Amino acid sequence: MSRAQAESVIKNIIREIAQQCAGKGHAASETLVAFMVKAVVLDPRNLFNVDRTLTKQDVQKLIELCVDRLLDQTSPTLDTIKMQVYFDMNYTSRREFIEEHQKVLQARLLPVCREITDSRAKTREDLESLYRKIVSYVILRSGFGSATDITTVREATAALQSVFPQTELATFMSLLKRDKEQQLSELTLIITGIQLFNKDSGKGGEGIEDLPAILNETLPATSREIEGELEGTQRLAWQYTALLESLSDCAVRPDLLKQALYNVRQHEAFLKLILADVILCAKQVEILQTELTARMRVLKATVHSKTAVPTSQVFPHFTMLAKLWAGLQDELLLLSMLSNMVTSLRPFLSAQSHLLQAGQLEQLLEEVTIKTDLERVAESAEEQVDPAEMKSCEWFLPETTANFDMLPLQYRGACGHTLIKENGLLLPGNPNIGVLKHKEKYYSFSSRQAAYEFASQADEYIELVAERAKKSPELIQLLELHQQFASVTPYSQVPLQSDFYPLLHKKMQSGERLLVKPITKSDSSTQTDTHILESNIVKSYEWNEWELRRKAIKLANLRSKVTHSMQTNLSHMRRHNSTQTFLPRDAACQTKRDGQSNVPKPQVYLAGLRGGGTTTTHMIKVDLTRPVDE
């Protein structure tokens, strides 16, 4: 069977299961159906052999088992799986949520933005219409009221006219489309900041909600609500655990109680995750409010101290005010999403809540000691493994390990030894006893004895935990066993099997988010580039200092400058040098007859070289040589 044919078979099986569930009044998403199909196939009690080709009888049996499980409304396992699927499909991180919100907002404003950037207005009416569209865009982007409210439109128009008068539309229309979009964004930030400043000054902003006050009221209420629900879930988990530990005669089967325990433990894990996001949201809101108050104070001091303020001084403050306010808006939306998530998780607790009638659980626990997770940890506080007793294992202790609290514990911190020895009982591990590192993974335990027994046969216990998860598929998500089950279905040469099971796994991942996220490993290598930076040859570069001086002299206009000079010890090329010479000696000779002659020495004087009262110089040559006959 080809891959396309196998994929078609998978789609038909999933579609058939979904149709049968819908025909009986229970809707099931394709992601939920795909997970249930894989859970049924992995369960060894159903006797599906992955090493042989599935027959028509196997396919029919698979469909019947999946439909029965999906229609069992009294099964806590089904509720837990539905809870996991819902949370995985709807929960998102802070960064992803804000990015998605920005994309949705831009998609909604895209038609208005396109009308503005593509406008070719020429007449006066067209220009006025374009200006009104810009005002509407600013209102919609800032989220300050409705674009149809007269008061909101007037305030936005007045703020826009102070920054971008209608006479600037011609310049705006001459820009490129990309520049228009950028200017629209900048105008929106500035106008938003102006409106916030006016609201704080009491000069407008009636349609703007008081986000700081709303958040300061909503955050504590949401935290209290989640904490209260978390306490109720934890109390129920402690009661189920105590009942399973002392189980003798009970009206409820132990397997259903364990399913109920898994259900509330999963709900507890999700609530803790949401509560952590709410706490982080509260911290971020506090930071944003502090910065907003400080920025508003600086802006008031800048504006009130002067009659006219340059735009270069106030526009950055307005822009920052708008960004801080947008951050508060994002936090409010995130808080609303988290609150809705808490509300949506409650229906997935209905099955376990109906296992016992009202008051029956309290009656069964009358003579049973209920221990909280903290009490269990306190009981084993004095126990601690001795690394010297098991030198072949690597142990981490809180006294000798830095960042001990940050170790990524397997099974979400639960004790894998207790899960196997107590036939599926979930007990929280105590990391202070000692954390075992085995094959780059970390395990915590509920007692020292459990730690020693698990460490002595770690691979066997890990395999038994995986086998236990095959029988209780909700444990895959609860204990975070995605890596172990990513490749649980091997490829082989059997035609149908080699295509069917991997494609079935792929179909499970076809949702927006992954329920079972495989983690793959691959060999990779990196190479350091010889030249990290791109070559950049500057042809005007000169290494010679004198050449740079020569070019500088060329650029300087020395005809209109006054130059100065000085002599230093280093300027040896200029200093005065002196040498000693011997003067020629006087020499004379005597002749028999003395005779002499003397003629006048020629003397010429040039007058008028220094100029005079006239602009033209007249030189006069005067011969002062004495006559020969004198």
XYZ file of C-alpha atoms in Angstrom:
630
model
C 0.000 0.000 0.000
C 1.371 3.397 -1.014
C 1.731 6.256 1.428
C -1.170 8.157 -0.148
C -3.416 5.115 0.140
C -2.425 4.573 3.782
C -3.158 8.208 4.557
C -6.543 7.845 2.915
C -7.255 4.793 5.110
C -6.364 6.765 8.232
C -8.639 9.633 7.238
C -11.479 7.234 6.553
C -11.060 5.555 9.953
C -11.004 8.884 11.795
C -13.935 10.214 9.768
C -15.938 7.034 10.410
C -15.341 7.241 14.169
C -16.271 10.936 14.273
C -19.469 10.282 12.269
C -20.555 7.443 14.522
C -19.966 9.600 17.615
C -21.885 12.503 16.056
C -24.726 10.152 15.115
C -25.079 9.229 18.776
C -25.126 12.834 19.928
C -21.482 13.306 20.945
C -19.229 15.492 18.827
C -15.516 14.617 18.741
C -12.739 16.582 17.058
C -10.317 14.895 14.681
C -7.427 15.506 17.085
C -9.288 13.754 19.910
C -10.253 10.868 17.641
C -6.685 10.489 16.348
C -5.319 10.393 19.897
C -7.901 7.819 20.903
C -7.046 5.669 17.878
C -3.388 5.632 18.824
C -4.208 4.985 22.490
C -6.315 1.957 21.531
C -3.589 0.633 19.243
C -0.883 1.037 21.897
C -2.900 -0.624 24.657
C -1.545 -4.192 24.870
C -4.887 -5.436 26.209
C -6.462 -4.801 22.795
C -4.009 -7.213 21.111
C -3.124 -5.018 18.134
C 0.180 -6.257 16.785
C 2.095 -3.514 15.013
C 4.312 -6.075 13.287
C 1.577 -7.412 11.051
C -0.793 -5.989 8.505
C -4.137 -4.755 9.790
C -7.047 -6.701 8.380
C -10.576 -5.461 7.839
C -11.594 -7.163 11.074
C -8.808 -5.280 12.900
C -9.976 -1.983 11.457
C -13.586 -2.697 12.423
C -12.499 -3.698 15.920
C -10.423 -0.506 16.184
C -13.395 1.646 15.203
C -15.715 -0.074 17.688
C -13.258 0.272 20.581
C -12.631 3.933 19.829
C -16.341 4.718 19.589
C -17.034 2.918 22.873
C -14.321 4.875 24.653
C -15.407 8.208 23.175
C -19.029 7.602 24.195
C -18.238 6.550 27.766
C -19.255 9.751 29.530
C -18.634 8.220 32.968
C -14.938 7.614 32.275
C -12.512 10.002 34.033
C -9.889 8.925 31.496
C -11.926 10.355 28.631
C -12.403 13.602 30.551
C -8.663 13.815 31.202
C -7.830 13.248 27.539
C -10.410 15.854 26.487
C -8.907 18.278 29.002
C -5.424 17.676 27.627
C -6.550 18.125 24.027
C -8.458 21.303 24.852
C -5.569 22.816 26.794
C -3.035 21.921 24.140
C -5.165 23.422 21.377
C -6.085 26.631 23.207
C -3.274 27.495 25.602
C -0.442 29.645 24.319
C 2.525 31.396 25.823
C 2.618 35.126 26.520
C 4.795 35.920 23.535
C 2.776 33.797 21.104
C -0.514 35.228 22.375
C 0.635 38.842 21.983
C 2.073 38.160 18.530
C -1.141 36.448 17.435
C -3.217 39.318 18.808
C -1.130 41.832 16.858
C -1.585 39.807 13.676
C -5.357 39.675 14.172
C -5.480 43.427 14.834
C -3.444 44.184 11.722
C -5.661 41.897 9.645
C -8.757 43.752 10.843
C -7.227 47.145 10.046
C -5.794 46.052 6.709
C -8.819 47.174 4.608
C -8.819 50.659 6.186
C -5.049 50.955 5.838
C -5.241 49.884 2.192
C -7.905 52.470 1.434
C -5.652 55.179 2.886
C -2.411 54.130 1.214
C -4.050 53.434 -2.183
C -6.076 56.646 -2.240
C -5.593 59.000 -5.189
C -7.690 61.865 -3.846
C -7.580 65.073 -5.857
C -10.716 67.059 -5.091
C -11.432 68.767 -1.809
C -14.168 66.295 -0.928
C -11.858 63.353 -1.574
C -9.157 64.858 0.645
C -11.635 65.429 3.479
C -12.835 61.837 3.150
C -9.235 60.596 3.258
C -8.576 62.639 6.410
C -11.635 61.132 8.088
C -10.364 57.649 7.208
C -7.053 58.462 8.871
C -8.946 59.552 11.999
C -10.931 56.285 11.966
C -7.740 54.286 11.555
C -6.157 56.020 14.547
C -9.217 55.341 16.723
C -9.431 51.681 15.738
C -5.711 51.098 16.177
C -5.523 52.769 19.590
C -8.689 51.071 20.884
C -10.048 54.315 22.365
C -13.806 54.028 21.976
C -15.802 53.631 18.789
C -15.128 55.267 15.439
C -18.828 56.212 15.298
C -18.881 58.072 18.629
C -18.959 61.838 17.986
C -16.967 62.791 21.089
C -14.250 60.232 20.361
C -13.996 61.343 16.733
C -13.738 65.027 17.726
C -10.965 64.390 20.243
C -9.009 62.248 17.795
C -9.485 64.798 15.004
C -8.289 67.672 17.219
C -5.220 65.715 18.278
C -4.461 64.739 14.675
C -4.794 68.320 13.430
C -2.256 69.508 15.988
C 0.292 67.064 14.608
C -0.776 66.394 11.036
C -2.945 69.204 9.593
C -5.035 68.546 6.524
C -2.691 70.689 4.437
C -0.042 67.954 4.778
C -2.120 65.439 2.839
C -0.461 66.341 -0.452
C 2.960 65.511 0.968
C 1.579 62.328 2.499
C 0.124 61.152 -0.818
C 3.435 61.662 -2.600
C 5.140 59.072 -0.386
C 5.656 55.432 -1.212
C 3.190 52.897 0.165
C 5.695 51.557 2.673
C 6.439 55.072 3.921
C 2.729 55.807 4.205
C 2.180 52.763 6.390
C 5.100 53.734 8.603
C 3.837 57.301 8.962
C 0.369 55.991 9.850
C 1.852 53.888 12.635
C 3.885 56.818 13.950
C 0.878 59.125 13.835
C -1.204 56.562 15.728
C 1.364 56.360 18.519
C 1.673 60.133 18.804
C -2.084 60.736 18.775
C -2.605 57.982 21.342
C 0.007 59.578 23.584
C -1.612 63.014 23.228
C -5.034 61.636 24.164
C -3.574 59.858 27.195
C -1.856 63.063 28.276
C -5.090 65.025 27.851
C -6.986 62.432 29.881
C -4.436 62.589 32.690
C -4.608 66.403 32.610
C -8.410 66.350 32.782
C -8.871 67.874 29.313
C -10.597 64.988 27.554
C -10.333 61.247 27.130
C -13.828 60.428 28.398
C -14.057 57.303 26.214
C -10.701 55.928 27.380
C -10.964 53.167 29.972
C -8.940 53.401 33.153
C -6.807 50.340 32.434
C -4.565 50.605 35.523
C -7.589 50.656 37.830
C -9.256 47.772 35.949
C -6.111 45.655 36.102
C -5.503 46.445 39.767
C -8.990 45.173 40.498
C -9.050 42.213 38.116
C -5.638 40.713 38.878
C -6.221 40.007 42.601
C -9.720 38.684 41.901
C -8.441 36.320 39.195
C -5.576 35.133 41.397
C -7.913 34.424 44.293
C -10.290 32.535 42.016
C -7.530 30.326 40.590
C -5.959 29.758 44.010
C -9.318 28.754 45.456
C -9.973 26.320 42.617
C -6.435 24.981 42.918
C -6.902 24.344 46.633
C -10.113 22.409 45.956
C -8.425 20.294 43.274
C -5.418 19.587 45.485
C -7.649 18.632 48.398
C -9.492 16.199 46.158
C -6.190 14.724 44.948
C -5.007 14.215 48.541
C -8.285 12.514 49.417
C -8.124 10.156 46.416
C -4.490 9.334 47.249
C -5.309 8.565 50.896
C -8.280 6.429 49.850
C -6.146 4.424 47.402
C -3.412 3.875 49.999
C -5.866 2.488 52.558
C -8.246 0.836 50.129
C -10.016 -2.217 51.570
C -13.709 -2.353 50.724
C -14.959 0.472 48.585
C -17.993 1.054 46.426
C -15.777 2.329 43.612
C -13.329 0.185 41.702
C -9.642 1.026 42.314
C -8.995 1.594 38.621
C -11.716 4.255 38.479
C -10.266 5.932 41.563
C -6.853 6.026 39.892
C -8.404 7.518 36.770
C -10.062 10.123 38.959
C -6.696 10.836 40.634
C -5.062 11.310 37.230
C -7.905 13.646 36.278
C -7.500 15.970 39.255
C -3.697 15.840 39.078
C -3.830 16.946 35.453
C -6.242 19.715 36.381
C -3.873 20.744 39.171
C -0.924 20.907 36.751
C -2.849 23.102 34.321
C -4.046 25.431 37.097
C -0.494 25.844 38.388
C 0.652 26.770 34.901
C -2.140 29.324 34.501
C -1.519 30.752 37.975
C 2.168 31.217 37.154
C 1.139 33.181 34.053
C -1.211 35.341 36.126
C 1.572 36.103 38.623
C 3.905 37.015 35.780
C 1.149 39.180 34.314
C 0.820 41.010 37.649
C 4.562 41.707 37.732
C 4.523 43.006 34.179
C 1.536 45.249 34.912
C 3.332 46.718 37.914
C 6.390 47.515 35.784
C 4.270 49.088 33.042
C 2.298 51.214 35.487
C 5.478 52.477 37.156
C 6.993 53.438 33.809
C 3.729 55.029 32.689
C 3.528 57.200 35.810
C 7.170 58.251 35.522
C 6.842 59.081 31.823
C 3.677 61.103 32.443
C 5.425 63.049 35.207
C 8.367 63.903 32.938
C 6.035 64.920 30.114
C 4.061 67.248 32.386
C 7.242 68.884 33.607
C 8.392 69.372 30.019
C 5.120 70.804 28.717
C 4.038 72.976 31.662
C 7.363 74.737 32.058
C 7.362 76.205 28.546
C 4.902 78.055 26.380
C 6.201 76.414 23.192
C 7.879 73.019 23.230
C 9.775 71.583 20.245
C 8.240 68.447 18.790
C 11.558 66.631 19.098
C 11.194 66.847 22.891
C 7.569 65.801 23.370
C 6.906 63.350 20.506
C 9.171 60.617 21.960
C 7.277 60.914 25.269
C 3.914 60.608 23.502
C 5.150 57.569 21.568
C 6.402 55.858 24.720
C 3.094 56.555 26.502
C 1.241 54.850 23.665
C 3.529 51.798 23.761
C 3.164 51.437 27.531
C -0.614 51.713 27.222
C -0.614 49.076 24.459
C 1.315 46.818 26.842
C -1.411 47.242 29.465
C -4.043 46.407 26.850
C -2.156 43.205 25.957
C -1.933 42.211 29.619
C -5.687 42.726 30.045
C -6.427 40.519 27.030
C -3.997 37.885 28.291
C -5.627 37.925 31.708
C -9.036 37.496 30.110
C -7.778 34.521 28.082
C -6.346 32.859 31.199
C -9.564 33.412 33.133
C -11.583 31.860 30.310
C -9.214 28.891 30.274
C -9.876 28.250 33.968
C -13.620 28.374 33.369
C -13.392 26.061 30.363
C -11.441 23.400 32.276
C -14.169 22.868 34.881
C -16.484 20.683 32.744
C -13.678 18.121 32.356
C -14.001 17.231 36.062
C -17.587 16.054 35.825
C -16.921 12.318 35.426
C -14.755 11.933 38.532
C -17.103 14.134 40.556
C -19.937 11.634 39.974
C -17.987 8.550 41.035
C -19.072 8.953 44.626
C -22.348 10.348 45.870
C -22.542 13.423 48.061
C -20.907 12.733 51.413
C -19.761 9.242 50.418
C -16.131 10.291 50.012
C -16.065 11.934 53.447
C -17.640 8.831 54.923
C -14.952 6.577 53.451
C -12.231 8.877 54.763
C -13.484 9.120 58.340
C -10.738 6.900 59.776
C -8.114 7.660 57.121
C -5.311 10.150 57.616
C -5.198 12.591 54.718
C -1.713 13.856 53.995
C -0.932 16.861 51.875
C 1.971 16.915 49.449
C 3.946 19.149 51.824
C 3.328 16.774 54.715
C 4.574 13.848 52.656
C 7.695 15.791 51.766
C 8.207 16.716 55.433
C 7.955 13.050 56.466
C 10.876 12.135 54.241
C 12.880 15.273 55.025
C 15.337 13.372 57.223
C 15.960 10.711 54.583
C 18.723 11.262 52.079
C 20.612 8.945 49.790
C 24.284 8.248 50.397
C 26.171 8.450 47.080
C 28.877 6.212 48.562
C 26.412 3.316 48.782
C 25.754 3.377 45.023
C 28.903 4.708 43.396
C 27.801 3.518 39.964
C 24.948 6.069 39.963
C 25.175 9.829 39.758
C 23.248 11.634 42.507
C 22.491 15.331 42.962
C 21.951 16.687 46.465
C 20.680 20.165 47.366
C 23.789 20.932 49.478
C 26.254 20.223 46.689
C 24.360 21.269 43.565
C 23.979 24.778 42.228
C 20.527 25.698 40.872
C 19.133 22.509 42.391
C 15.565 23.773 42.137
C 15.929 24.237 38.376
C 16.574 20.572 37.563
C 14.055 19.285 34.959
C 12.553 16.344 36.835
C 11.011 13.479 34.888
C 7.375 12.389 35.380
C 6.555 15.976 36.375
C 8.229 15.368 39.736
C 6.235 12.214 40.568
C 7.854 9.044 41.916
C 8.224 6.461 39.154
C 8.975 3.677 41.665
C 5.668 4.186 43.490
C 3.796 4.303 40.181
C 4.978 0.764 39.404
C 5.015 -0.812 42.861
C 1.627 0.590 43.868
C -0.003 -0.293 40.534
C -0.497 3.220 39.176
C -0.540 5.337 42.350
C 0.821 8.849 41.832
C 2.886 10.255 44.695
C 4.969 13.430 44.540
C 8.703 12.936 44.781
C 10.934 14.726 47.272
C 14.036 16.088 45.467
C 15.769 16.705 48.825
C 16.165 12.936 49.220
C 18.418 12.981 46.205
C 17.934 13.322 42.457
C 19.147 10.476 40.249
C 20.728 11.325 36.920
C 20.271 8.478 34.447
C 20.969 8.889 30.735
C 20.873 12.687 30.971
C 17.491 12.639 32.746
C 16.641 13.419 36.347
C 14.351 11.423 38.651
C 13.005 12.207 42.134
C 11.514 9.724 44.611
C 9.123 9.591 47.559
C 11.551 7.750 49.871
C 15.177 6.712 50.109
C 14.299 3.038 49.676
C 12.382 3.870 46.486
C 15.408 5.775 45.205
C 17.762 2.828 45.801
C 15.431 0.290 44.187
C 14.766 2.498 41.141
C 18.466 3.269 40.682
C 19.420 -0.407 40.834
C 17.132 -1.207 37.856
C 16.494 2.157 36.240
C 16.011 0.938 32.660
C 13.490 -1.691 33.746
C 11.462 0.809 35.759
C 11.471 3.323 32.913
C 10.172 0.665 30.555
C 7.486 -0.367 33.058
C 6.339 3.269 33.361
C 5.973 3.386 29.571
C 3.977 0.133 29.620
C 1.750 1.590 32.342
C 1.142 4.669 30.185
C 0.024 2.441 27.314
C -2.793 1.161 29.516
C -3.614 4.670 30.815
C -2.981 6.984 27.840
C -3.676 10.132 29.874
C -0.348 9.518 31.634
C 1.530 10.363 28.424
C 0.618 14.032 28.816
C 0.393 14.040 32.603
C 3.884 12.574 33.140
C 5.337 14.258 30.027
C 6.318 11.017 28.288
C 6.257 12.469 24.774
C 9.847 11.566 24.020
C 9.360 7.917 24.904
C 6.232 7.629 22.769
C 7.491 9.651 19.822
C 8.974 6.566 18.204
C 6.975 3.833 19.910
C 5.704 2.675 16.538
C 8.707 1.475 14.520
C 8.935 1.359 10.745
C 9.187 -2.060 9.160
C 8.939 -3.683 5.804
C 5.295 -4.748 6.231
C 3.447 -2.674 3.596
C 0.381 -1.592 5.552
C 2.106 -1.317 8.911
C 5.014 0.704 7.576
C 2.652 3.329 6.223
C -0.310 3.152 8.552
C 1.184 3.758 11.997
C 3.577 6.616 11.139
C 0.858 8.357 9.183
C -1.545 7.812 12.058
C 0.967 9.555 14.289
C 1.239 12.333 11.698
C -2.541 12.716 11.603
C -2.540 13.251 15.352
C -0.201 16.174 14.809
C -2.327 17.799 12.111
C -3.988 20.194 14.552
C -2.896 23.746 15.127
C -0.724 22.605 18.043
C 0.777 19.222 18.842
C -0.622 16.978 21.529
C 2.215 14.470 21.407
C 5.313 16.398 20.436
C 8.121 14.155 19.215
C 11.672 15.112 20.043
C 14.116 13.961 17.417
C 17.896 13.956 17.459
C 20.232 14.308 14.537
C 23.948 14.636 13.997
C 24.977 18.123 12.989
C 28.187 20.004 12.523
C 29.203 23.624 12.349
C 32.092 25.310 10.620
C 33.693 28.584 11.562
C 34.064 30.884 8.588
C 37.538 32.156 7.820
C 36.291 35.649 7.091
C 33.232 36.363 9.203
C 32.893 39.973 8.059
C 32.406 40.886 4.428
C 35.423 42.356 2.650
C 35.306 46.136 2.488
C 38.186 47.778 0.639
C 38.326 51.554 1.115
C 40.282 52.904 -1.815
C 40.703 56.308 -0.211
C 42.522 54.817 2.791
C 46.105 56.037 3.312
C 48.535 54.582 5.769
C 51.095 57.362 5.262
C 50.695 60.237 7.692
C 52.420 62.702 5.421
C 50.166 61.836 2.520
C 47.158 62.628 4.714
C 48.767 65.981 5.619
C 49.356 66.736 1.956
C 45.682 66.065 1.175
C 44.616 68.195 4.121
C 46.717 71.117 2.886
C 45.036 70.818 -0.501
C 41.616 71.028 1.100
C 42.540 74.006 3.306
C 42.327 77.553 1.919
C 45.600 78.996 3.219
C 45.283 82.273 1.292
C 42.700 83.519 3.778
C 44.332 82.021 6.887
C 47.017 83.187 9.266
C 49.749 80.622 9.852
C 51.899 80.188 12.932
C 55.031 78.224 13.528
C 57.184 77.237 16.450
C 60.388 75.377 16.939
C 60.702 72.365 19.210
C 63.404 69.911 20.043
C 61.694 67.342 17.849
C 61.570 69.551 14.779
C 65.199 68.893 13.977
C 64.684 69.775 10.337
C 64.145 73.436 11.249
C 66.618 74.153 14.037
C 69.723 76.290 13.474
C 72.940 74.399 12.944
C 76.374 75.892 13.365
C 79.861 74.748 12.362
C 83.331 76.029 13.241
C 85.665 77.088 10.457
C 89.189 78.471 10.333
C 89.489 81.945 8.772
C 92.139 82.349 6.012
C 95.493 83.692 7.171
C 96.744 87.133 6.118
C 99.571 86.832 3.614
C 101.796 89.491 2.120
C 104.682 89.751 -0.267
C 107.326 92.497 -0.815
C 108.301 93.960 -4.182
C 110.946 96.417 -5.141
C 108.417 99.083 -6.166
C 105.339 100.132 -4.466
C 102.376 101.288 -6.457
C 98.638 101.595 -5.976
C 95.498 102.711 -7.641
C 91.992 103.294 -6.327
C 88.781 103.782 -8.210
C 85.380 104.745 -6.726
C 83.077 101.901 -5.695
C 79.813 101.917 -7.665
C 76.825 102.833 -5.529
C 73.226 102.853 -6.810
C 70.166 103.768 -4.680
C 66.626 102.716 -5.597
C 63.950 105.034 -4.186
C 60.125 104.516 -3.948
C 60.084 100.799 -3.316
C 57.996 101.165 -0.155
C 55.188 102.901 -1.942
C 53.566 106.142 -1.086
C 50.268 107.918 -1.128
C 49.329 106.528 -4.521
C 48.262 102.979 -5.338
C 50.862 102.756 -8.133
C 54.518 102.290 -7.171
C 57.098 104.545 -8.978
C 60.701 103.530 -8.533
C 63.511 106.064 -8.958
C 67.086 104.954 -9.586
C 69.774 107.338 -8.213
C 73.457 106.793 -9.124
C 75.623 107.813 -6.154
C 78.960 106.619 -7.585
C 81.692 109.238 -7.075
C 83.423 110.538 -10.175
C 86.834 109.035 -10.985
C 88.563 112.426 -11.246
C 87.793 113.571 -7.745
